[in-house]
Coordinates of C-alpha atoms in Angstrom, one line a residue:
X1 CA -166.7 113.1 144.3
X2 CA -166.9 117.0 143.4
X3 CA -170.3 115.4 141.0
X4 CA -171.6 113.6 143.8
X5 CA -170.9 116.8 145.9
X6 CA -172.8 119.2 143.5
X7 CA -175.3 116.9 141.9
X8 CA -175.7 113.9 143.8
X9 CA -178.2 115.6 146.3
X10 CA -180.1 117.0 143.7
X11 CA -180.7 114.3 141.7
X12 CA -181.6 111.9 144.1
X13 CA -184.1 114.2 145.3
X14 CA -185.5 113.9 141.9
X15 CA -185.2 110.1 141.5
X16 CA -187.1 109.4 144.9
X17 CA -188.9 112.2 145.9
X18 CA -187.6 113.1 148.8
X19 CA -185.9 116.0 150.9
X20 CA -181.8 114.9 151.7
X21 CA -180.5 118.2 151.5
X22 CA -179.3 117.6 155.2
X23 CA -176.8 114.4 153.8
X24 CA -174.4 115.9 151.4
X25 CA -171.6 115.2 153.7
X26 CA -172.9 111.5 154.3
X27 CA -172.6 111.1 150.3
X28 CA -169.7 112.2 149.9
X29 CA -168.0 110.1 152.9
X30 CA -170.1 107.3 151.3
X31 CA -167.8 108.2 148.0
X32 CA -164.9 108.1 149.7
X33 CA -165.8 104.7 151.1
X34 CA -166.5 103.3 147.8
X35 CA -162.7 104.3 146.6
X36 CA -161.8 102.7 149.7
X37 CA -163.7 99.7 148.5
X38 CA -162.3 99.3 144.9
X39 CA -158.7 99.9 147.0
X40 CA -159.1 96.8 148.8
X41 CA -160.3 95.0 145.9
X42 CA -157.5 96.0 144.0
X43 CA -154.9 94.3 147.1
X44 CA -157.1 91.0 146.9
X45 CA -156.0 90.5 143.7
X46 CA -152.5 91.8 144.2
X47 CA -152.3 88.6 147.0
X48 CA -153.8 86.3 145.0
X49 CA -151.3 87.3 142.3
X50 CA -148.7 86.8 144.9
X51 CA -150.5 83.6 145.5
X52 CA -150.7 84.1 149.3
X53 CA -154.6 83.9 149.4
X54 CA -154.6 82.0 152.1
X55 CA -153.9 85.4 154.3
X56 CA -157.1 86.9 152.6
X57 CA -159.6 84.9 155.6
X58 CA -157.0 87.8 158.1
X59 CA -158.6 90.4 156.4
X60 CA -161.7 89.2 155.8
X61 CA -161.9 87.9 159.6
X62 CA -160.2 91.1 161.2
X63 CA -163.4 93.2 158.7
X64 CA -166.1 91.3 159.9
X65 CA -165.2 91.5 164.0
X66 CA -165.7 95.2 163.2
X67 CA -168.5 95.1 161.4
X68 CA -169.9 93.1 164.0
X69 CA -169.4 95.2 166.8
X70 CA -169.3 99.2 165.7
X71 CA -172.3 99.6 163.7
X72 CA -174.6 99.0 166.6
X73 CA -172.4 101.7 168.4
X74 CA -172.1 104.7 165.8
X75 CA -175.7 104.0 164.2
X76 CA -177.6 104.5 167.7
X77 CA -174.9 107.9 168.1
X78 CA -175.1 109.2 164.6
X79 CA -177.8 107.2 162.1
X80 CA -177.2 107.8 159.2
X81 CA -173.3 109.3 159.8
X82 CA -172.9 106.1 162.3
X83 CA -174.0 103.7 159.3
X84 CA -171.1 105.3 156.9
X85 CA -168.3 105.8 159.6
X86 CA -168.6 101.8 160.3
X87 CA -169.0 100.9 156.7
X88 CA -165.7 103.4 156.4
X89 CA -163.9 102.0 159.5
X90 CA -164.7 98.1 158.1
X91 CA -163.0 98.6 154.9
X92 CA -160.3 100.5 156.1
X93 CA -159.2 97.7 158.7
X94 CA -159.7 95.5 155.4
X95 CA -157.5 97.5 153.2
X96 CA -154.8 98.1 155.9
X97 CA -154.7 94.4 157.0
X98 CA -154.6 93.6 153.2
X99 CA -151.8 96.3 152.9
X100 CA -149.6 95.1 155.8
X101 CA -150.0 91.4 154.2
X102 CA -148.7 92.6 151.0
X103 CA -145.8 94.7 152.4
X104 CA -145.3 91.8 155.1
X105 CA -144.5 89.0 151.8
X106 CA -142.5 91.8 150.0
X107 CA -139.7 92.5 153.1
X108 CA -140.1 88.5 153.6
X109 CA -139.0 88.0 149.5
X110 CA -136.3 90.3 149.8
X111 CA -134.6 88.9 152.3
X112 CA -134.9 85.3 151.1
X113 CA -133.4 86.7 147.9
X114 CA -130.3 87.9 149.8

């Protein structure tokens, strides 16, 4: 993130030719995002270790009613800003849902083992 912060403005500018000076915070919540991203990609696979992948479609489901809904909002508010705070706010439903699954089957194994 500190690259993308110093030289990820700069460079793009370069590749396309085009002033984005203004967007520097955009990119870097857009980073953020992306680590948010490979988080709940990382829990998918930790619940179809666990073999519970049939609690994925809860995620999956409880993501998509957001993105339905709050992109429309926050673009028309903030364009560019709106586009990465519901991109953000998506994945971080996903990635709590995902983490609340995985805790959820933990406490549930516990106390079938006592």
């Amino acid at each position: 993130m500190g690259a993308a912060y110093l030289l990820g403005i700069p460079i793009l500018q370069i590749i396309y030719g085009v002033d984005i000076s203004g967007y520097r915070t955009e990119l870097v919540l857009i980073m953020v995002t992306g680590g948010i991203s490979a988080l709940s990609t990382f829990m998918y696979y930790v619940i179809t270790v666990m073999r519970i992948q049939k609690y994925l479609l809860v995620g999956y489901l409880s993501a998509f009613v957001i993105a339905l809904f709050l992109p429309e909002v926050l673009v028309k508010k903030y364009i560019i800003a709106g586009a990465v705070y519901s991109c953000a706010a998506s994945l971080i439903v996903l990635t709590m849902v995902f983490l609340l699954i995985i805790i959820s089957n933990v406490m549930r194994a516990k106390r079938e083992i006592r």
